[in-house]
Amino acid sequence: MDYRKLFADVHRRPGMFGLDGSFHDFTVFIHGCEAGNDWQLLAGFREWLVVRCGHGDNLVWRALVLHQAFPDGPPHREQLEAEVELDRLAVETLFRLLDEYLQRRAEDGGLARIFDEYVTWRKAQSWS
């Protein structure tokens, strides 16, 4: 399965997949894809995001995506659901980051490099 293509199709036509086009629905769909792949589809995604953010080692990937979309602090779920423009930005960021990650992971040795960069980042932290 080409998940880059699937996610691009889901992003472009969420209704075709029974989704409402919200950040919440998209993340639930992606989480389901992850579960259906024995939790290996996004192996390294959270770590890749931690390195990109420079913080958030205690967060799940959905929260890290929101930190990338809203560097001054992510909105709460209720705020995302209420404000269309905030949700749109979160969705655009989610799919951009997913595509970048999947492309990077597909490179020769990509997943190993992602984890190596994460371990290097962790070792550089004062709390490590």
Short mmCIF file of C-alpha atoms in Angstrom, two decimals:
data_model
loop_
_atom_site.label_atom_id
_atom_site.label_comp_id
_atom_site.label_asym_id
_atom_site.label_seq_id
_atom_site.Cartn_x
_atom_site.Cartn_y
_atom_site.Cartn_z
CA MET A 1 0.00 0.00 0.00
CA ASP A 2 1.30 3.42 -0.94
CA TYR A 3 0.38 5.42 2.17
CA ARG A 4 1.67 8.70 0.76
CA LYS A 5 -0.89 8.35 -2.03
CA LEU A 6 -3.62 7.15 0.32
CA PHE A 7 -3.10 10.05 2.71
CA ALA A 8 -3.05 12.54 -0.19
CA ASP A 9 -6.35 11.07 -1.43
CA VAL A 10 -7.88 11.16 2.06
CA HIS A 11 -6.76 14.77 2.48
CA ARG A 12 -8.17 15.78 -0.89
CA ARG A 13 -11.50 13.90 -0.56
CA PRO A 14 -12.26 13.14 3.11
CA GLY A 15 -15.96 12.50 2.50
CA MET A 16 -15.10 9.61 0.21
CA PHE A 17 -13.56 7.93 3.27
CA GLY A 18 -16.42 8.80 5.63
CA LEU A 19 -14.52 11.67 7.26
CA ASP A 20 -15.66 15.20 7.98
CA GLY A 21 -12.29 16.80 7.10
CA SER A 22 -11.41 17.81 10.65
CA PHE A 23 -8.02 17.40 12.29
CA HIS A 24 -9.64 15.06 14.81
CA ASP A 25 -11.21 12.79 12.17
CA PHE A 26 -8.01 12.68 10.12
CA THR A 27 -5.89 11.75 13.14
CA VAL A 28 -8.34 8.98 14.09
CA PHE A 29 -8.18 7.64 10.51
CA ILE A 30 -4.38 7.73 10.52
CA HIS A 31 -4.30 6.07 13.94
CA GLY A 32 -6.47 3.30 12.48
CA CYS A 33 -4.05 2.86 9.58
CA GLU A 34 -1.25 2.63 12.13
CA ALA A 35 -3.14 -0.04 14.12
CA GLY A 36 -3.81 -2.00 10.93
CA ASN A 37 -0.07 -2.06 10.25
CA ASP A 38 0.88 -3.52 13.64
CA TRP A 39 1.90 -0.03 14.83
CA GLN A 40 4.79 0.09 12.35
CA LEU A 41 3.46 2.49 9.71
CA LEU A 42 4.49 5.58 11.67
CA ALA A 43 7.43 4.10 13.56
CA GLY A 44 9.78 7.03 14.09
CA PHE A 45 7.20 9.72 13.25
CA ARG A 46 6.95 10.94 16.84
CA GLU A 47 10.73 10.95 17.21
CA TRP A 48 11.15 12.81 13.92
CA LEU A 49 8.66 15.42 15.13
CA VAL A 50 10.41 15.78 18.50
CA VAL A 51 13.67 16.60 16.72
CA ARG A 52 11.87 19.08 14.43
CA CYS A 53 10.17 20.78 17.37
CA GLY A 54 13.23 20.67 19.60
CA HIS A 55 10.98 19.69 22.51
CA GLY A 56 7.97 17.54 23.35
CA ASP A 57 9.58 14.20 24.07
CA ASN A 58 6.66 13.54 26.41
CA LEU A 59 4.00 14.14 23.74
CA VAL A 60 2.21 11.91 21.23
CA TRP A 61 2.58 12.66 17.52
CA ARG A 62 -0.84 14.38 17.25
CA ALA A 63 0.19 16.93 19.88
CA LEU A 64 3.56 17.44 18.21
CA VAL A 65 1.85 18.17 14.89
CA LEU A 66 -0.18 20.86 16.65
CA HIS A 67 3.01 22.30 18.14
CA GLN A 68 4.43 22.54 14.62
CA ALA A 69 1.26 24.21 13.34
CA PHE A 70 1.02 26.60 16.29
CA PRO A 71 4.52 27.39 17.62
CA ASP A 72 3.13 29.87 20.18
CA GLY A 73 1.04 27.12 21.74
CA PRO A 74 -1.54 24.76 20.28
CA PRO A 75 -5.26 25.37 20.71
CA HIS A 76 -7.43 22.96 22.66
CA ARG A 77 -9.54 20.43 20.76
CA GLU A 78 -12.71 22.44 21.42
CA GLN A 79 -11.09 25.53 19.93
CA LEU A 80 -9.95 23.58 16.85
CA GLU A 81 -13.48 22.27 16.37
CA ALA A 82 -14.99 25.76 16.77
CA GLU A 83 -12.59 27.75 14.59
CA VAL A 84 -12.45 26.59 10.98
CA GLU A 85 -9.21 28.42 10.13
CA LEU A 86 -7.34 26.91 13.07
CA ASP A 87 -8.53 23.43 12.13
CA ARG A 88 -7.59 24.02 8.49
CA LEU A 89 -4.06 25.02 9.51
CA ALA A 90 -3.75 21.94 11.72
CA VAL A 91 -4.94 19.68 8.88
CA GLU A 92 -2.58 21.25 6.32
CA THR A 93 0.33 20.88 8.74
CA LEU A 94 -0.59 17.27 9.50
CA PHE A 95 -0.58 16.18 5.87
CA ARG A 96 2.53 18.18 4.98
CA LEU A 97 4.45 16.61 7.88
CA LEU A 98 3.15 13.11 7.16
CA ASP A 99 4.25 13.36 3.55
CA GLU A 100 7.69 14.72 4.48
CA TYR A 101 8.14 11.99 7.07
CA LEU A 102 7.04 9.14 4.78
CA GLN A 103 9.31 10.45 2.03
CA ARG A 104 12.25 10.67 4.43
CA ARG A 105 11.55 7.24 5.87
CA ALA A 106 11.45 5.70 2.37
CA GLU A 107 15.01 6.86 1.67
CA ASP A 108 17.74 4.26 1.94
CA GLY A 109 18.42 3.92 5.67
CA GLY A 110 15.82 6.60 6.38
CA LEU A 111 14.27 5.10 9.49
CA ALA A 112 17.67 4.34 11.01
CA ARG A 113 18.76 7.95 10.38
CA ILE A 114 15.54 9.26 11.95
CA PHE A 115 16.18 7.27 15.13
CA ASP A 116 19.87 8.21 15.12
CA GLU A 117 18.98 11.91 14.96
CA TYR A 118 16.50 11.40 17.79
CA VAL A 119 19.05 9.62 20.00
CA THR A 120 21.58 12.38 19.28
CA TRP A 121 18.96 15.00 20.20
CA ARG A 122 18.11 13.19 23.44
CA LYS A 123 21.75 12.90 24.47
CA ALA A 124 22.18 16.65 23.95
CA GLN A 125 19.35 17.48 26.40
CA SER A 126 20.33 18.73 29.85
CA TRP A 127 17.85 16.34 31.48
CA SER A 128 19.32 13.29 29.75
#
